[in-house]
Short mmCIF file of C-alpha atoms in Angstrom, two decimals:
data_model
loop_
_atom_site.label_atom_id
_atom_site.label_comp_id
_atom_site.label_asym_id
_atom_site.label_seq_id
_atom_site.Cartn_x
_atom_site.Cartn_y
_atom_site.Cartn_z
CA MET A 11 51.43 87.75 38.13
CA GLY A 12 54.92 86.24 38.15
CA GLU A 13 54.32 84.30 41.34
CA LYS A 14 54.07 80.50 41.33
CA LYS A 15 50.65 78.93 40.88
CA ILE A 16 49.87 76.85 43.97
CA VAL A 17 46.27 75.78 43.25
CA GLU A 18 44.23 76.16 40.08
CA ILE A 19 40.62 75.14 39.56
CA LYS A 20 38.80 75.16 36.23
CA ASP A 21 35.04 74.91 35.65
CA LEU A 22 34.56 73.47 39.13
CA GLN A 23 31.14 71.96 39.74
CA LYS A 24 29.83 69.94 42.66
CA ASP A 25 26.50 68.14 42.94
CA TYR A 26 25.04 66.19 45.85
CA GLY A 27 22.20 63.68 45.89
CA GLN A 28 20.83 61.07 43.51
CA LYS A 29 19.53 61.37 39.96
CA GLY A 30 16.33 63.42 39.96
CA PHE A 31 17.08 64.82 43.42
CA ARG A 32 20.44 66.47 42.85
CA THR A 33 21.54 69.78 44.31
CA ASN A 34 24.05 71.83 42.33
CA VAL A 35 26.23 73.37 45.06
CA LEU A 36 29.07 74.78 42.93
CA LYS A 37 28.38 76.01 39.41
CA GLY A 38 31.47 76.31 37.25
CA ILE A 39 34.02 78.15 39.41
CA ASP A 40 37.43 79.20 38.11
CA LEU A 41 40.11 80.29 40.58
CA THR A 42 43.89 80.44 40.69
CA ILE A 43 45.87 80.84 43.92
CA TYR A 44 49.42 82.15 43.72
CA SER A 45 52.25 81.85 46.22
CA ASN A 46 51.83 85.40 47.57
CA ASP A 47 48.02 85.31 47.87
CA PHE A 48 45.93 85.84 50.99
CA ILE A 49 42.36 85.11 49.94
CA ALA A 50 39.16 85.15 51.98
CA ILE A 51 36.07 83.27 50.80
CA MET A 52 32.76 84.68 52.05
CA GLY A 53 29.11 84.01 51.42
CA PRO A 54 25.79 83.33 53.12
CA SER A 55 24.94 79.91 54.51
CA GLY A 56 24.49 77.45 51.66
CA SER A 57 26.52 79.50 49.18
CA GLY A 58 29.07 76.70 48.73
CA LYS A 59 32.09 78.22 50.48
CA THR A 60 32.84 75.22 52.71
CA THR A 61 32.35 72.84 49.78
CA LEU A 62 34.80 74.94 47.76
CA LEU A 63 37.34 74.85 50.60
CA ASN A 64 37.00 71.07 50.91
CA ILE A 65 37.62 70.57 47.20
CA LEU A 66 40.53 73.02 47.06
CA SER A 67 42.17 71.25 50.00
CA THR A 68 41.57 67.79 48.42
CA ILE A 69 39.22 66.66 51.21
CA ASP A 70 36.40 66.31 48.66
CA LYS A 71 36.29 65.74 44.89
CA PRO A 72 34.40 67.77 42.29
CA THR A 73 31.59 66.37 40.18
CA GLN A 74 33.09 68.13 37.19
CA GLY A 75 36.13 70.29 36.52
CA ARG A 76 39.84 70.13 37.33
CA VAL A 77 41.81 70.82 40.50
CA LEU A 78 45.54 71.33 39.97
CA LEU A 79 47.77 71.32 43.05
CA ASP A 80 51.41 72.16 42.41
CA GLY A 81 50.63 71.60 38.73
CA LYS A 82 49.23 68.10 39.24
CA ASP A 83 45.62 67.12 38.60
CA VAL A 84 44.55 65.68 41.95
CA ASN A 85 41.90 63.51 40.29
CA SER A 86 44.45 61.82 38.03
CA ILE A 87 47.25 60.91 40.45
CA SER A 88 47.59 57.91 42.75
CA ASN A 89 46.49 57.96 46.37
CA GLN A 90 50.15 57.81 47.38
CA GLU A 91 51.00 60.89 45.31
CA LEU A 92 47.98 62.71 46.70
CA SER A 93 49.00 61.86 50.27
CA GLU A 94 52.47 63.22 49.59
CA LEU A 95 51.06 66.44 48.15
CA ARG A 96 48.85 66.91 51.21
CA ARG A 97 51.79 66.22 53.51
CA ASP A 98 54.28 68.45 51.73
CA LYS A 99 52.20 71.26 50.22
CA ILE A 100 49.14 71.83 52.42
CA GLY A 101 48.56 73.06 55.97
CA PHE A 102 45.16 73.07 57.72
CA VAL A 103 43.76 75.28 60.47
CA PHE A 104 40.30 74.45 61.81
CA GLN A 105 37.88 76.31 64.05
CA ASP A 106 38.22 73.83 66.92
CA TYR A 107 42.07 73.63 67.07
CA ASN A 108 42.27 69.78 66.98
CA LEU A 109 45.15 69.69 69.47
CA LEU A 110 45.81 66.46 71.39
CA ASP A 111 45.14 66.94 75.11
CA THR A 112 47.69 64.29 76.14
CA MET A 113 50.58 66.14 74.48
CA THR A 114 52.28 69.43 75.32
CA LEU A 115 51.85 72.33 72.95
CA GLN A 116 55.41 71.83 71.69
CA ASP A 117 54.76 68.16 70.96
CA ASN A 118 51.49 69.07 69.21
CA ILE A 119 53.33 71.55 67.01
CA ALA A 120 56.10 69.08 66.22
CA LEU A 121 53.77 66.13 65.54
CA PRO A 122 53.59 66.44 61.71
CA LEU A 123 57.40 66.52 61.47
CA SER A 124 57.71 63.60 63.87
CA LEU A 125 55.28 61.54 61.81
CA ASN A 126 57.41 62.30 58.73
CA GLY A 127 60.43 60.71 60.42
CA THR A 128 62.27 63.98 61.16
CA SER A 129 64.84 63.75 63.94
CA GLY A 130 63.79 64.74 67.45
CA LYS A 131 66.40 67.50 67.53
CA LYS A 132 65.05 69.08 64.34
CA CYS A 133 61.46 68.79 65.62
CA VAL A 134 62.37 70.62 68.82
CA GLU A 135 64.33 73.32 66.96
CA LYS A 136 61.53 74.08 64.52
CA SER A 137 58.75 73.98 67.11
CA LYS A 138 60.68 76.42 69.32
CA GLU A 139 61.37 78.68 66.35
CA LEU A 140 57.68 78.81 65.43
CA GLY A 141 56.71 79.18 69.07
CA LYS A 142 58.89 82.28 69.31
CA THR A 143 57.46 83.76 66.11
CA PHE A 144 53.91 83.31 67.39
CA ARG A 145 54.65 84.48 70.96
CA LEU A 146 54.13 81.04 72.49
CA THR A 147 57.59 80.35 73.94
CA GLU A 148 56.46 80.42 77.57
CA HIS A 149 53.52 78.13 76.79
CA LEU A 150 55.28 75.34 74.85
CA SER A 151 55.54 73.05 77.89
CA LYS A 152 51.84 73.45 78.76
CA TYR A 153 49.00 71.16 77.77
CA PRO A 154 46.05 72.41 75.67
CA TYR A 155 43.70 72.54 78.67
CA GLN A 156 46.07 75.06 80.27
CA LEU A 157 45.90 77.44 77.29
CA SER A 158 43.48 80.12 76.17
CA GLY A 159 41.58 79.72 72.92
CA GLY A 160 43.85 82.19 71.17
CA GLN A 161 46.99 80.40 72.36
CA LYS A 162 45.62 77.06 71.19
CA GLN A 163 44.72 78.44 67.78
CA ARG A 164 48.14 80.07 67.32
CA GLY A 165 49.62 76.71 68.27
CA ALA A 166 47.45 75.07 65.62
CA VAL A 167 48.84 77.52 63.06
CA CYS A 168 52.39 76.63 64.13
CA ARG A 169 51.57 72.93 63.69
CA ALA A 170 50.20 73.64 60.21
CA LEU A 171 53.32 75.59 59.24
CA ILE A 172 56.00 73.30 60.64
CA THR A 173 56.21 71.22 57.45
CA GLU A 174 56.64 74.46 55.44
CA PRO A 175 53.54 74.01 53.26
CA GLU A 176 52.96 76.18 50.21
CA ILE A 177 49.37 76.96 51.15
CA LEU A 178 47.46 77.23 54.41
CA PHE A 179 43.72 76.49 54.40
CA ALA A 180 41.77 77.98 57.31
CA ASP A 181 38.11 77.16 57.99
CA GLU A 182 36.46 79.86 60.17
CA PRO A 183 39.69 80.13 62.22
CA THR A 184 38.39 82.94 64.47
CA GLY A 185 34.94 81.43 64.97
CA ALA A 186 35.60 80.18 68.52
CA LEU A 187 37.75 83.15 69.64
CA ASP A 188 36.97 86.40 71.40
CA SER A 189 37.66 89.61 69.47
CA LYS A 190 41.12 90.21 70.99
CA SER A 191 42.32 86.65 70.34
CA GLY A 192 40.79 86.72 66.87
CA LYS A 193 42.64 89.89 65.99
CA GLU A 194 45.94 88.43 67.27
CA LEU A 195 45.42 85.36 65.09
CA LEU A 196 44.63 87.45 62.01
CA GLU A 197 47.79 89.50 62.58
CA CYS A 198 49.66 86.18 62.66
CA PHE A 199 48.12 85.18 59.33
CA LYS A 200 49.10 88.55 57.89
CA GLY A 201 52.67 88.03 59.08
CA VAL A 202 52.83 84.50 57.67
CA ASN A 203 51.77 85.81 54.28
CA GLU A 204 54.06 88.85 54.32
CA ARG A 205 57.05 86.67 55.24
CA ASN A 206 56.18 84.44 52.25
CA GLN A 207 55.81 81.41 54.52
CA ALA A 208 52.63 80.33 52.75
CA ALA A 209 49.72 81.44 50.64
CA ILE A 210 46.51 81.57 52.69
CA LEU A 211 42.92 80.74 51.79
CA MET A 212 40.48 81.45 54.61
CA VAL A 213 36.76 80.75 54.71
CA THR A 214 34.97 83.20 56.97
CA HIS A 215 31.53 84.74 57.49
CA ASP A 216 33.11 87.74 59.21
CA ALA A 217 33.90 90.92 57.25
CA PHE A 218 36.39 92.03 59.90
CA SER A 219 38.40 88.83 59.43
CA ALA A 220 38.09 89.06 55.65
CA SER A 221 39.47 92.62 55.69
CA TYR A 222 42.91 91.20 56.57
CA ALA A 223 43.06 89.41 53.21
CA LYS A 224 44.41 90.86 49.97
CA ASN A 225 41.43 89.58 47.97
CA VAL A 226 37.92 88.56 48.95
CA TYR A 227 35.73 86.29 46.85
CA ILE A 228 32.03 86.42 47.69
CA LEU A 229 30.01 83.36 46.75
CA SER A 230 26.27 83.32 46.23
CA ASP A 231 24.20 80.42 44.95
CA GLY A 232 27.29 78.37 44.08
CA ALA A 233 29.06 81.00 41.99
CA ILE A 234 31.58 83.79 42.55
CA LYS A 235 29.54 87.01 42.47
CA TYR A 236 32.28 89.44 43.45
CA LYS A 237 36.07 89.57 43.62
CA LEU A 238 37.20 92.42 45.88
CA ASN A 239 40.79 93.65 45.81
CA ARG A 240 42.26 95.49 48.76
CA THR A 241 44.03 98.66 47.60
CA GLY A 242 43.99 100.92 50.65
CA ARG A 243 43.65 100.80 54.41
CA ARG A 244 42.06 97.79 56.05
CA LYS A 245 39.20 99.85 57.52
CA GLU A 246 38.33 101.05 54.02
CA PHE A 247 38.41 97.47 52.74
CA TYR A 248 36.13 96.38 55.59
CA ASP A 249 33.62 99.10 54.65
CA TYR A 250 33.80 97.97 51.01
CA ILE A 251 33.12 94.36 51.97
CA MET A 252 30.13 95.41 54.07
CA GLU A 253 28.81 97.54 51.21
CA ILE A 254 28.97 94.64 48.77
CA GLN A 255 27.41 92.31 51.31
CA ALA A 256 24.50 94.74 51.66
CA THR A 257 23.94 94.75 47.90
CA LEU A 258 23.41 91.00 48.01
CA GLY A 259 20.64 91.46 50.56
CA GLU A 260 21.85 88.38 52.42
CA SER A 261 23.29 88.24 55.92
CA PHE A 262 26.46 86.19 56.34
CA GLU A 263 26.06 86.44 60.14
CA ASP A 264 26.12 89.25 62.68
CA GLU A 265 29.10 91.58 62.34
CA ASP A 266 30.41 93.78 65.13
CA GLY A 267 33.05 95.58 63.08
CA GLY A 268 35.92 94.50 65.32
CA ASP A 269 38.54 96.87 66.69
CA PHE A 270 40.47 98.75 64.02
#
């Protein structure tokens, strides 16, 4: 494992509630994410996967344990340093796109660079470059309401990548998409990772989506129960994920198997 460590968590625990009425959501998780990783986090409702994502992405703080981002303990640095790490190292993709309806797709993509004080020329160049990579060139002048769900989500990925983050966090990114658009987005994620643009950590309930990852961590009752490594074809990995899911006896949600 000669790749750079992007995120490292040690003995991660998270509790909610008051004394005497506390719920232990995460129970001592250890995880390291390297620069070439594409990881999917799965688990039934209440398993702690969204809480884990929020802590990894610095949205939330752990009750106990350490979170190291780019080698820095996020609980020990100033708010200014943390803001800079988020700006420079992290990209976010959410289920509901979060595009601004009053701006064109190109302006939405360029927004993070613009807010960083990058020149207009550079913003346009990079947004067009990403638009081409994600097959959005002919849609860059359109507004979000003129786009399909898949086009909007690919635009959201472009916006997340425009600052060249080291890691991309994706929370149920295919949840609002039809199967065709979802597959196109997952192929984009695969390409991003293979081109070494960013490490990816994706939370998903869907085994088909998870089968695009290199590794799948399955959470249950606040702990990592399984780490699955993809070694062969994606269809075989999908079958393996489904087999492990069945052994847990817990449904993550309905699966349709997708189109392989």
